[in-house]
Amino acid sequence: MEPRSLNFDAVLSIDNIYKQYGAQIVYENASLFIGPGDRIGLVGANGTGKTTLFRMITGEETPDSGKIRFDPHVSSGMLSQESQCSLGITVREEMQSAFPEADEAQNKIENLAAKLEFAGGHEAKEALRQLSQAQIDLEMQGTDTMEQRIGRVLHGLGFPTDALDRLTDTFSGGWQMRIAMAKLLLREPDVLLLDEPTNHLDARAVKWLQGYIAEYPGAVFVISHEPKFLDEICYTIVELEGGKLSEYTGNFSQYQH
Ligand SMILES: Nc1ncnc2c1ncn2[C@@H]1O[C@H](COP(=O)(O)OP(=O)(O)OP(=O)(O)O)[C@@H](O)[C@H]1O
Ligand SMILES: [Mg+2]
């Protein structure tokens, strides 16, 4: 086992945390550093506290003592074992909500266009000027690339081409989890946290996800019980046992030997 140097450039550091639920000590003096391009697999027996660590990173839980430090510009996003997508909207709307700035510009354009219908004279001229500016703003955010990225991710996860215009409600629970995963991948958080991502995926979508993670611009931290998946994506394995995090350089097969 090779602990990494403590002074490398961490985007996230978990510093000596302690966490207890009732009489159960889940973490005790646990520390971990995550660098910008890391691909880390988190392994450990059922009920040892893997999900709890992710929840402490996202702030849904807090350690009893110790610190979880983020670089102030770093974002994190998590796919949990029971992730949900929004209901009552189309898949397209759910995907567009992964791009809040573009969504806002689009709303602005719609409001200005509506205003223009009833405006006259100077007011119309001003609305027209604002409308053309809002369209420029939207183009600057690359809506074409946004559409392409949405299409690429949905296709990769196995959605049919007509999925975009369907209500999210019309999909089964497993597919709604894929919708949640697609949205998270499109948001591209700096630290991507995936809790058992392969659970609701078929072999083809798993393969696509492996390729996507390989190219992912941020750090990826994955909880998985799938040796093959971990072998494909990770070059660091972190094992949780007895409240401690131990780090091993290499993929899952190398960790086992
Ligand atoms: N909010 C909570 N209140 C009390 N106990 C909790 C809470 N959340 C988790 N626990 C307990 O803490 C332990 C760790 O739970 P956690 O879900 O983090 O484990 P895990 O490693 O993700 O397990 P699995 O492999 O089954 O997903 C478990 O014993 C669980 O019952
Ligand atoms: Mg769990």
PDB file of C-alpha atoms and ligand atoms in Angstrom:
ATOM      1  CA  MET A   1       0.000   0.000   0.000  1.00  0.00           C
ATOM      2  CA  GLU A   2       1.295   3.375  -1.098  1.00  0.00           C
ATOM      3  CA  PRO A   3      -0.220   6.374   0.660  1.00  0.00           C
ATOM      4  CA  ARG A   4      -0.061   9.376  -1.659  1.00  0.00           C
ATOM      5  CA  SER A   5       1.870  12.449  -0.764  1.00  0.00           C
ATOM      6  CA  LEU A   6      -0.168  14.811   1.394  1.00  0.00           C
ATOM      7  CA  ASN A   7       0.935  17.990  -0.306  1.00  0.00           C
ATOM      8  CA  PHE A   8      -0.381  17.438  -3.808  1.00  0.00           C
ATOM      9  CA  ASP A   9      -3.004  19.720  -5.249  1.00  0.00           C
ATOM     10  CA  ALA A  10      -6.292  18.472  -3.732  1.00  0.00           C
ATOM     11  CA  VAL A  11      -9.725  19.613  -4.959  1.00  0.00           C
ATOM     12  CA  LEU A  12     -11.250  17.959  -1.929  1.00  0.00           C
ATOM     13  CA  SER A  13      -9.694  16.824   1.294  1.00  0.00           C
ATOM     14  CA  ILE A  14     -11.240  14.713   3.990  1.00  0.00           C
ATOM     15  CA  ASP A  15      -9.397  15.467   7.121  1.00  0.00           C
ATOM     16  CA  ASN A  16      -9.467  13.178  10.130  1.00  0.00           C
ATOM     17  CA  ILE A  17     -13.220  12.668  10.217  1.00  0.00           C
ATOM     18  CA  TYR A  18     -15.186  10.913  12.915  1.00  0.00           C
ATOM     19  CA  LYS A  19     -18.807   9.832  12.477  1.00  0.00           C
ATOM     20  CA  GLN A  20     -21.007   7.773  14.726  1.00  0.00           C
ATOM     21  CA  TYR A  21     -24.653   6.601  14.404  1.00  0.00           C
ATOM     22  CA  GLY A  22     -25.923   5.516  17.828  1.00  0.00           C
ATOM     23  CA  ALA A  23     -23.365   3.012  19.108  1.00  0.00           C
ATOM     24  CA  GLN A  24     -21.939   2.354  15.638  1.00  0.00           C
ATOM     25  CA  ILE A  25     -18.692   4.106  14.777  1.00  0.00           C
ATOM     26  CA  VAL A  26     -18.792   4.557  11.006  1.00  0.00           C
ATOM     27  CA  TYR A  27     -15.644   6.734  10.639  1.00  0.00           C
ATOM     28  CA  GLU A  28     -12.704   7.133  12.948  1.00  0.00           C
ATOM     29  CA  ASN A  29      -9.643   9.193  11.995  1.00  0.00           C
ATOM     30  CA  ALA A  30     -10.408   8.794   8.305  1.00  0.00           C
ATOM     31  CA  SER A  31      -8.599  10.984   5.778  1.00  0.00           C
ATOM     32  CA  LEU A  32      -8.466  11.188   2.009  1.00  0.00           C
ATOM     33  CA  PHE A  33      -7.255  13.644  -0.630  1.00  0.00           C
ATOM     34  CA  ILE A  34      -8.884  13.881  -4.030  1.00  0.00           C
ATOM     35  CA  GLY A  35      -6.943  15.482  -6.879  1.00  0.00           C
ATOM     36  CA  PRO A  36      -8.483  17.175  -9.967  1.00  0.00           C
ATOM     37  CA  GLY A  37      -8.266  14.212 -12.369  1.00  0.00           C
ATOM     38  CA  ASP A  38      -8.558  11.330  -9.913  1.00  0.00           C
ATOM     39  CA  ARG A  39     -10.494   8.149 -10.680  1.00  0.00           C
ATOM     40  CA  ILE A  40     -11.116   6.568  -7.304  1.00  0.00           C
ATOM     41  CA  GLY A  41     -13.127   3.455  -6.498  1.00  0.00           C
ATOM     42  CA  LEU A  42     -14.520   3.163  -2.968  1.00  0.00           C
ATOM     43  CA  VAL A  43     -14.987  -0.399  -1.751  1.00  0.00           C
ATOM     44  CA  GLY A  44     -16.044  -1.957   1.546  1.00  0.00           C
ATOM     45  CA  ALA A  45     -18.548  -4.438   2.957  1.00  0.00           C
ATOM     46  CA  ASN A  46     -22.275  -3.638   3.019  1.00  0.00           C
ATOM     47  CA  GLY A  47     -23.283  -1.161   5.689  1.00  0.00           C
ATOM     48  CA  THR A  48     -19.735   0.020   6.464  1.00  0.00           C
ATOM     49  CA  GLY A  49     -20.442   3.673   5.545  1.00  0.00           C
ATOM     50  CA  LYS A  50     -19.587   4.236   1.867  1.00  0.00           C
ATOM     51  CA  THR A  51     -22.793   6.132   1.078  1.00  0.00           C
ATOM     52  CA  THR A  52     -22.405   8.098   4.315  1.00  0.00           C
ATOM     53  CA  LEU A  53     -19.043   9.398   3.071  1.00  0.00           C
ATOM     54  CA  PHE A  54     -20.631  10.665  -0.160  1.00  0.00           C
ATOM     55  CA  ARG A  55     -23.423  12.285   1.849  1.00  0.00           C
ATOM     56  CA  MET A  56     -20.832  14.053   4.006  1.00  0.00           C
ATOM     57  CA  ILE A  57     -19.053  15.303   0.869  1.00  0.00           C
ATOM     58  CA  THR A  58     -22.287  16.766  -0.565  1.00  0.00           C
ATOM     59  CA  GLY A  59     -23.219  18.252   2.808  1.00  0.00           C
ATOM     60  CA  GLU A  60     -26.333  16.104   3.353  1.00  0.00           C
ATOM     61  CA  GLU A  61     -24.556  14.743   6.440  1.00  0.00           C
ATOM     62  CA  THR A  62     -21.895  16.253   8.649  1.00  0.00           C
ATOM     63  CA  PRO A  63     -18.989  14.536  10.355  1.00  0.00           C
ATOM     64  CA  ASP A  64     -19.089  14.627  14.186  1.00  0.00           C
ATOM     65  CA  SER A  65     -15.533  15.913  14.084  1.00  0.00           C
ATOM     66  CA  GLY A  66     -12.858  16.519  11.486  1.00  0.00           C
ATOM     67  CA  LYS A  67     -13.261  18.515   8.295  1.00  0.00           C
ATOM     68  CA  ILE A  68     -14.207  18.089   4.688  1.00  0.00           C
ATOM     69  CA  ARG A  69     -12.519  20.872   2.744  1.00  0.00           C
ATOM     70  CA  PHE A  70     -13.284  21.959  -0.798  1.00  0.00           C
ATOM     71  CA  ASP A  71     -11.454  24.349  -2.994  1.00  0.00           C
ATOM     72  CA  PRO A  72     -13.999  27.249  -3.033  1.00  0.00           C
ATOM     73  CA  HIS A  73     -14.486  26.987  -6.813  1.00  0.00           C
ATOM     74  CA  VAL A  74     -15.085  23.261  -6.797  1.00  0.00           C
ATOM     75  CA  SER A  75     -18.570  21.815  -7.387  1.00  0.00           C
ATOM     76  CA  SER A  76     -19.684  18.311  -6.519  1.00  0.00           C
ATOM     77  CA  GLY A  77     -22.645  16.246  -7.664  1.00  0.00           C
ATOM     78  CA  MET A  78     -23.871  12.851  -6.615  1.00  0.00           C
ATOM     79  CA  LEU A  79     -25.849  10.038  -8.146  1.00  0.00           C
ATOM     80  CA  SER A  80     -27.289   8.193  -5.168  1.00  0.00           C
ATOM     81  CA  GLN A  81     -28.642   4.675  -4.947  1.00  0.00           C
ATOM     82  CA  GLU A  82     -32.151   6.133  -5.064  1.00  0.00           C
ATOM     83  CA  SER A  83     -31.671   9.162  -7.312  1.00  0.00           C
ATOM     84  CA  GLN A  84     -34.854  10.670  -8.693  1.00  0.00           C
ATOM     85  CA  CYS A  85     -35.506  12.822 -11.721  1.00  0.00           C
ATOM     86  CA  SER A  86     -38.127  15.603 -11.727  1.00  0.00           C
ATOM     87  CA  LEU A  87     -41.612  14.503 -12.750  1.00  0.00           C
ATOM     88  CA  GLY A  88     -44.275  16.256 -14.825  1.00  0.00           C
ATOM     89  CA  ILE A  89     -41.790  17.635 -17.372  1.00  0.00           C
ATOM     90  CA  THR A  90     -40.301  16.297 -20.589  1.00  0.00           C
ATOM     91  CA  VAL A  91     -36.904  14.637 -20.731  1.00  0.00           C
ATOM     92  CA  ARG A  92     -35.725  17.638 -22.816  1.00  0.00           C
ATOM     93  CA  GLU A  93     -36.752  20.089 -20.071  1.00  0.00           C
ATOM     94  CA  GLU A  94     -35.050  17.948 -17.428  1.00  0.00           C
ATOM     95  CA  MET A  95     -31.830  17.844 -19.489  1.00  0.00           C
ATOM     96  CA  GLN A  96     -31.926  21.611 -20.142  1.00  0.00           C
ATOM     97  CA  SER A  97     -32.164  22.241 -16.400  1.00  0.00           C
ATOM     98  CA  ALA A  98     -28.592  20.913 -16.225  1.00  0.00           C
ATOM     99  CA  PHE A  99     -27.593  24.176 -17.937  1.00  0.00           C
ATOM    100  CA  PRO A 100     -29.130  26.882 -15.718  1.00  0.00           C
ATOM    101  CA  GLU A 101     -27.598  29.875 -17.561  1.00  0.00           C
ATOM    102  CA  ALA A 102     -28.883  28.723 -20.948  1.00  0.00           C
ATOM    103  CA  ASP A 103     -32.267  27.939 -19.382  1.00  0.00           C
ATOM    104  CA  GLU A 104     -32.464  31.468 -17.978  1.00  0.00           C
ATOM    105  CA  ALA A 105     -31.525  33.052 -21.331  1.00  0.00           C
ATOM    106  CA  GLN A 106     -34.185  30.941 -23.055  1.00  0.00           C
ATOM    107  CA  ASN A 107     -36.864  32.116 -20.568  1.00  0.00           C
ATOM    108  CA  LYS A 108     -35.784  35.715 -21.085  1.00  0.00           C
ATOM    109  CA  ILE A 109     -36.179  35.366 -24.856  1.00  0.00           C
ATOM    110  CA  GLU A 110     -39.661  33.896 -24.462  1.00  0.00           C
ATOM    111  CA  ASN A 111     -40.735  36.700 -22.105  1.00  0.00           C
ATOM    112  CA  LEU A 112     -39.362  39.415 -24.394  1.00  0.00           C
ATOM    113  CA  ALA A 113     -41.005  37.844 -27.438  1.00  0.00           C
ATOM    114  CA  ALA A 114     -44.349  37.839 -25.579  1.00  0.00           C
ATOM    115  CA  LYS A 115     -43.842  41.472 -24.547  1.00  0.00           C
ATOM    116  CA  LEU A 116     -43.051  42.474 -28.120  1.00  0.00           C
ATOM    117  CA  GLU A 117     -46.433  41.202 -29.305  1.00  0.00           C
ATOM    118  CA  PHE A 118     -48.273  43.900 -27.315  1.00  0.00           C
ATOM    119  CA  ALA A 119     -45.692  46.669 -27.261  1.00  0.00           C
ATOM    120  CA  GLY A 120     -45.581  49.655 -29.561  1.00  0.00           C
ATOM    121  CA  GLY A 121     -43.259  52.555 -30.424  1.00  0.00           C
ATOM    122  CA  HIS A 122     -40.290  53.092 -28.144  1.00  0.00           C
ATOM    123  CA  GLU A 123     -41.183  50.160 -25.904  1.00  0.00           C
ATOM    124  CA  ALA A 124     -41.159  47.761 -28.859  1.00  0.00           C
ATOM    125  CA  LYS A 125     -37.831  49.101 -30.046  1.00  0.00           C
ATOM    126  CA  GLU A 126     -36.313  48.553 -26.593  1.00  0.00           C
ATOM    127  CA  ALA A 127     -37.792  45.035 -26.289  1.00  0.00           C
ATOM    128  CA  LEU A 128     -36.412  44.197 -29.728  1.00  0.00           C
ATOM    129  CA  ARG A 129     -32.953  45.407 -28.725  1.00  0.00           C
ATOM    130  CA  GLN A 130     -33.063  43.313 -25.528  1.00  0.00           C
ATOM    131  CA  LEU A 131     -34.351  40.321 -27.467  1.00  0.00           C
ATOM    132  CA  SER A 132     -31.485  40.393 -29.920  1.00  0.00           C
ATOM    133  CA  GLN A 133     -29.012  40.754 -27.023  1.00  0.00           C
ATOM    134  CA  ALA A 134     -30.599  37.774 -25.224  1.00  0.00           C
ATOM    135  CA  GLN A 135     -30.277  35.718 -28.414  1.00  0.00           C
ATOM    136  CA  ILE A 136     -26.602  36.615 -28.663  1.00  0.00           C
ATOM    137  CA  ASP A 137     -26.141  35.635 -24.988  1.00  0.00           C
ATOM    138  CA  LEU A 138     -27.793  32.285 -25.620  1.00  0.00           C
ATOM    139  CA  GLU A 139     -25.654  31.618 -28.698  1.00  0.00           C
ATOM    140  CA  MET A 140     -22.558  32.457 -26.673  1.00  0.00           C
ATOM    141  CA  GLN A 141     -23.486  29.647 -24.321  1.00  0.00           C
ATOM    142  CA  GLY A 142     -23.404  27.260 -27.239  1.00  0.00           C
ATOM    143  CA  THR A 143     -26.953  25.898 -27.439  1.00  0.00           C
ATOM    144  CA  ASP A 144     -25.972  23.796 -30.441  1.00  0.00           C
ATOM    145  CA  THR A 145     -23.261  22.057 -28.470  1.00  0.00           C
ATOM    146  CA  MET A 146     -25.714  21.775 -25.578  1.00  0.00           C
ATOM    147  CA  GLU A 147     -28.229  19.923 -27.809  1.00  0.00           C
ATOM    148  CA  GLN A 148     -25.451  17.701 -29.134  1.00  0.00           C
ATOM    149  CA  ARG A 149     -24.203  16.877 -25.672  1.00  0.00           C
ATOM    150  CA  ILE A 150     -27.734  16.033 -24.488  1.00  0.00           C
ATOM    151  CA  GLY A 151     -28.197  13.768 -27.519  1.00  0.00           C
ATOM    152  CA  ARG A 152     -24.858  12.057 -27.009  1.00  0.00           C
ATOM    153  CA  VAL A 153     -25.446  11.309 -23.304  1.00  0.00           C
ATOM    154  CA  LEU A 154     -29.033  10.081 -23.790  1.00  0.00           C
ATOM    155  CA  HIS A 155     -28.007   7.888 -26.699  1.00  0.00           C
ATOM    156  CA  GLY A 156     -25.066   6.506 -24.722  1.00  0.00           C
ATOM    157  CA  LEU A 157     -27.332   5.566 -21.840  1.00  0.00           C
ATOM    158  CA  GLY A 158     -29.623   3.717 -24.263  1.00  0.00           C
ATOM    159  CA  PHE A 159     -32.564   6.112 -24.661  1.00  0.00           C
ATOM    160  CA  PRO A 160     -34.550   5.922 -27.915  1.00  0.00           C
ATOM    161  CA  THR A 161     -34.524   9.050 -30.109  1.00  0.00           C
ATOM    162  CA  ASP A 162     -38.140   9.964 -29.244  1.00  0.00           C
ATOM    163  CA  ALA A 163     -37.326  10.070 -25.493  1.00  0.00           C
ATOM    164  CA  LEU A 164     -36.675  13.846 -25.474  1.00  0.00           C
ATOM    165  CA  ASP A 165     -40.331  14.789 -25.933  1.00  0.00           C
ATOM    166  CA  ARG A 166     -41.738  12.219 -23.523  1.00  0.00           C
ATOM    167  CA  LEU A 167     -42.726  13.054 -19.970  1.00  0.00           C
ATOM    168  CA  THR A 168     -40.260  11.692 -17.415  1.00  0.00           C
ATOM    169  CA  ASP A 169     -43.267  10.070 -15.661  1.00  0.00           C
ATOM    170  CA  THR A 170     -43.723   7.660 -18.586  1.00  0.00           C
ATOM    171  CA  PHE A 171     -40.391   5.943 -17.794  1.00  0.00           C
ATOM    172  CA  SER A 172     -39.923   3.094 -15.288  1.00  0.00           C
ATOM    173  CA  GLY A 173     -37.954   3.638 -12.069  1.00  0.00           C
ATOM    174  CA  GLY A 174     -34.764   2.225 -13.592  1.00  0.00           C
ATOM    175  CA  TRP A 175     -35.020   4.559 -16.582  1.00  0.00           C
ATOM    176  CA  GLN A 176     -35.796   7.524 -14.331  1.00  0.00           C
ATOM    177  CA  MET A 177     -32.508   6.759 -12.589  1.00  0.00           C
ATOM    178  CA  ARG A 178     -30.820   6.896 -16.002  1.00  0.00           C
ATOM    179  CA  ILE A 179     -32.476  10.296 -16.591  1.00  0.00           C
ATOM    180  CA  ALA A 180     -31.032  11.495 -13.258  1.00  0.00           C
ATOM    181  CA  MET A 181     -27.632  10.115 -14.288  1.00  0.00           C
ATOM    182  CA  ALA A 182     -27.779  11.848 -17.688  1.00  0.00           C
ATOM    183  CA  LYS A 183     -28.569  15.178 -16.040  1.00  0.00           C
ATOM    184  CA  LEU A 184     -25.733  14.812 -13.545  1.00  0.00           C
ATOM    185  CA  LEU A 185     -23.228  13.929 -16.292  1.00  0.00           C
ATOM    186  CA  LEU A 186     -24.360  16.968 -18.310  1.00  0.00           C
ATOM    187  CA  ARG A 187     -23.886  19.244 -15.299  1.00  0.00           C
ATOM    188  CA  GLU A 188     -20.267  18.099 -15.164  1.00  0.00           C
ATOM    189  CA  PRO A 189     -19.487  18.755 -11.486  1.00  0.00           C
ATOM    190  CA  ASP A 190     -15.759  19.010 -10.687  1.00  0.00           C
ATOM    191  CA  VAL A 191     -16.121  16.063  -8.311  1.00  0.00           C
ATOM    192  CA  LEU A 192     -18.514  13.453  -9.699  1.00  0.00           C
ATOM    193  CA  LEU A 193     -19.791  11.047  -7.038  1.00  0.00           C
ATOM    194  CA  LEU A 194     -21.424   7.868  -8.327  1.00  0.00           C
ATOM    195  CA  ASP A 195     -23.005   5.442  -5.848  1.00  0.00           C
ATOM    196  CA  GLU A 196     -23.415   2.043  -7.547  1.00  0.00           C
ATOM    197  CA  PRO A 197     -23.967   3.569 -11.003  1.00  0.00           C
ATOM    198  CA  THR A 198     -24.132   0.230 -12.828  1.00  0.00           C
ATOM    199  CA  ASN A 199     -27.138  -1.055 -10.849  1.00  0.00           C
ATOM    200  CA  HIS A 200     -29.737   0.094 -13.369  1.00  0.00           C
ATOM    201  CA  LEU A 201     -27.625  -0.130 -16.515  1.00  0.00           C
ATOM    202  CA  ASP A 202     -27.374  -2.874 -19.112  1.00  0.00           C
ATOM    203  CA  ALA A 203     -23.989  -4.049 -20.429  1.00  0.00           C
ATOM    204  CA  ARG A 204     -24.008  -1.642 -23.369  1.00  0.00           C
ATOM    205  CA  ALA A 205     -24.732   1.426 -21.207  1.00  0.00           C
ATOM    206  CA  VAL A 206     -22.074   0.322 -18.679  1.00  0.00           C
ATOM    207  CA  LYS A 207     -19.530   0.181 -21.473  1.00  0.00           C
ATOM    208  CA  TRP A 208     -20.535   3.647 -22.665  1.00  0.00           C
ATOM    209  CA  LEU A 209     -20.290   5.013 -19.092  1.00  0.00           C
ATOM    210  CA  GLN A 210     -16.762   3.608 -18.761  1.00  0.00           C
ATOM    211  CA  GLY A 211     -15.724   5.505 -21.892  1.00  0.00           C
ATOM    212  CA  TYR A 212     -17.447   8.665 -20.672  1.00  0.00           C
ATOM    213  CA  ILE A 213     -15.696   8.506 -17.299  1.00  0.00           C
ATOM    214  CA  ALA A 214     -12.332   7.971 -19.026  1.00  0.00           C
ATOM    215  CA  GLU A 215     -12.814  11.311 -20.824  1.00  0.00           C
ATOM    216  CA  TYR A 216     -14.466  13.137 -17.915  1.00  0.00           C
ATOM    217  CA  PRO A 217     -12.835  16.516 -17.231  1.00  0.00           C
ATOM    218  CA  GLY A 218     -13.180  16.378 -13.409  1.00  0.00           C
ATOM    219  CA  ALA A 219     -12.463  13.935 -10.599  1.00  0.00           C
ATOM    220  CA  VAL A 220     -14.586  10.785 -10.368  1.00  0.00           C
ATOM    221  CA  PHE A 221     -15.245   8.950  -7.099  1.00  0.00           C
ATOM    222  CA  VAL A 222     -17.254   5.737  -7.483  1.00  0.00           C
ATOM    223  CA  ILE A 223     -18.802   3.246  -5.078  1.00  0.00           C
ATOM    224  CA  SER A 224     -19.159  -0.100  -6.823  1.00  0.00           C
ATOM    225  CA  HIS A 225     -19.249  -3.814  -6.125  1.00  0.00           C
ATOM    226  CA  GLU A 226     -18.384  -4.598  -9.753  1.00  0.00           C
ATOM    227  CA  PRO A 227     -14.726  -5.644 -10.070  1.00  0.00           C
ATOM    228  CA  LYS A 228     -14.805  -5.363 -13.875  1.00  0.00           C
ATOM    229  CA  PHE A 229     -16.249  -1.850 -13.814  1.00  0.00           C
ATOM    230  CA  LEU A 230     -13.717  -0.699 -11.208  1.00  0.00           C
ATOM    231  CA  ASP A 231     -10.891  -2.241 -13.235  1.00  0.00           C
ATOM    232  CA  GLU A 232     -11.937  -0.282 -16.304  1.00  0.00           C
ATOM    233  CA  ILE A 233     -12.241   3.137 -14.687  1.00  0.00           C
ATOM    234  CA  CYS A 234     -10.125   3.398 -11.525  1.00  0.00           C
ATOM    235  CA  TYR A 235      -6.468   3.796 -10.900  1.00  0.00           C
ATOM    236  CA  THR A 236      -6.867   4.233  -7.171  1.00  0.00           C
ATOM    237  CA  ILE A 237      -8.902   2.022  -4.834  1.00  0.00           C
ATOM    238  CA  VAL A 238      -9.918   3.257  -1.394  1.00  0.00           C
ATOM    239  CA  GLU A 239     -11.042   0.618   1.054  1.00  0.00           C
ATOM    240  CA  LEU A 240     -13.314   1.382   3.981  1.00  0.00           C
ATOM    241  CA  GLU A 241     -12.893  -0.962   6.886  1.00  0.00           C
ATOM    242  CA  GLY A 242     -13.325  -0.439  10.613  1.00  0.00           C
ATOM    243  CA  GLY A 243     -13.969   3.284  10.118  1.00  0.00           C
ATOM    244  CA  LYS A 244     -10.651   3.820   8.319  1.00  0.00           C
ATOM    245  CA  LEU A 245      -9.970   4.691   4.689  1.00  0.00           C
ATOM    246  CA  SER A 246      -6.950   2.955   3.147  1.00  0.00           C
ATOM    247  CA  GLU A 247      -5.685   3.914  -0.244  1.00  0.00           C
ATOM    248  CA  TYR A 248      -4.184   1.562  -2.827  1.00  0.00           C
ATOM    249  CA  THR A 249      -2.613   2.647  -6.079  1.00  0.00           C
ATOM    250  CA  GLY A 250      -3.893   0.577  -8.996  1.00  0.00           C
ATOM    251  CA  ASN A 251      -7.183  -0.829 -10.223  1.00  0.00           C
ATOM    252  CA  PHE A 252      -9.371  -3.366  -8.425  1.00  0.00           C
ATOM    253  CA  SER A 253      -7.493  -6.493  -9.594  1.00  0.00           C
ATOM    254  CA  GLN A 254      -4.194  -4.980  -8.477  1.00  0.00           C
ATOM    255  CA  TYR A 255      -5.755  -4.062  -5.102  1.00  0.00           C
ATOM    256  CA  GLN A 256      -6.892  -7.666  -4.594  1.00  0.00           C
ATOM    257  CA  HIS A 257      -3.414  -9.085  -5.130  1.00  0.00           C
TER     258      HIS A 257
HETATM  259  N1  LIG B   1     -29.197   8.504   8.989  1.00  0.00           N
HETATM  260  C1  LIG B   1     -28.773   7.419   9.624  1.00  0.00           C
HETATM  261  N2  LIG B   1     -29.125   7.158  10.902  1.00  0.00           N
HETATM  262  C2  LIG B   1     -28.682   6.070  11.546  1.00  0.00           C
HETATM  263  N3  LIG B   1     -27.878   5.161  10.988  1.00  0.00           N
HETATM  264  C3  LIG B   1     -27.496   5.339   9.732  1.00  0.00           C
HETATM  265  C4  LIG B   1     -27.916   6.468   8.971  1.00  0.00           C
HETATM  266  N4  LIG B   1     -27.367   6.402   7.735  1.00  0.00           N
HETATM  267  C5  LIG B   1     -26.650   5.274   7.713  1.00  0.00           C
HETATM  268  N5  LIG B   1     -26.727   4.635   8.911  1.00  0.00           N
HETATM  269  C6  LIG B   1     -26.027   3.393   9.246  1.00  0.00           C
HETATM  270  O1  LIG B   1     -24.649   3.599   9.031  1.00  0.00           O
HETATM  271  C7  LIG B   1     -24.052   2.464   8.421  1.00  0.00           C
HETATM  272  C8  LIG B   1     -23.423   2.866   7.119  1.00  0.00           C
HETATM  273  O2  LIG B   1     -24.436   3.134   6.168  1.00  0.00           O
HETATM  274  P1  LIG B   1     -24.119   3.422   4.653  1.00  0.00           P
HETATM  275  O3  LIG B   1     -25.417   3.505   3.944  1.00  0.00           O
HETATM  276  O4  LIG B   1     -23.203   4.556   4.549  1.00  0.00           O
HETATM  277  O5  LIG B   1     -23.356   2.084   4.233  1.00  0.00           O
HETATM  278  P2  LIG B   1     -22.863   1.587   2.810  1.00  0.00           P
HETATM  279  O6  LIG B   1     -21.445   1.201   2.942  1.00  0.00           O
HETATM  280  O7  LIG B   1     -23.210   2.577   1.774  1.00  0.00           O
HETATM  281  O8  LIG B   1     -23.744   0.264   2.615  1.00  0.00           O
HETATM  282  P3  LIG B   1     -24.257  -0.448   1.266  1.00  0.00           P
HETATM  283  O9  LIG B   1     -23.077  -1.193   0.699  1.00  0.00           O
HETATM  284  O10 LIG B   1     -25.291  -1.419   1.760  1.00  0.00           O
HETATM  285  O11 LIG B   1     -24.817   0.586   0.365  1.00  0.00           O
HETATM  286  C9  LIG B   1     -25.161   1.426   8.292  1.00  0.00           C
HETATM  287  O12 LIG B   1     -25.069   0.552   9.385  1.00  0.00           O
HETATM  288  C10 LIG B   1     -26.422   2.238   8.333  1.00  0.00           C
HETATM  289  O13 LIG B   1     -27.471   1.492   8.864  1.00  0.00           O
HETATM  290 MG    MG B   2     -24.484   2.524   0.172  1.00  0.00          MG
END
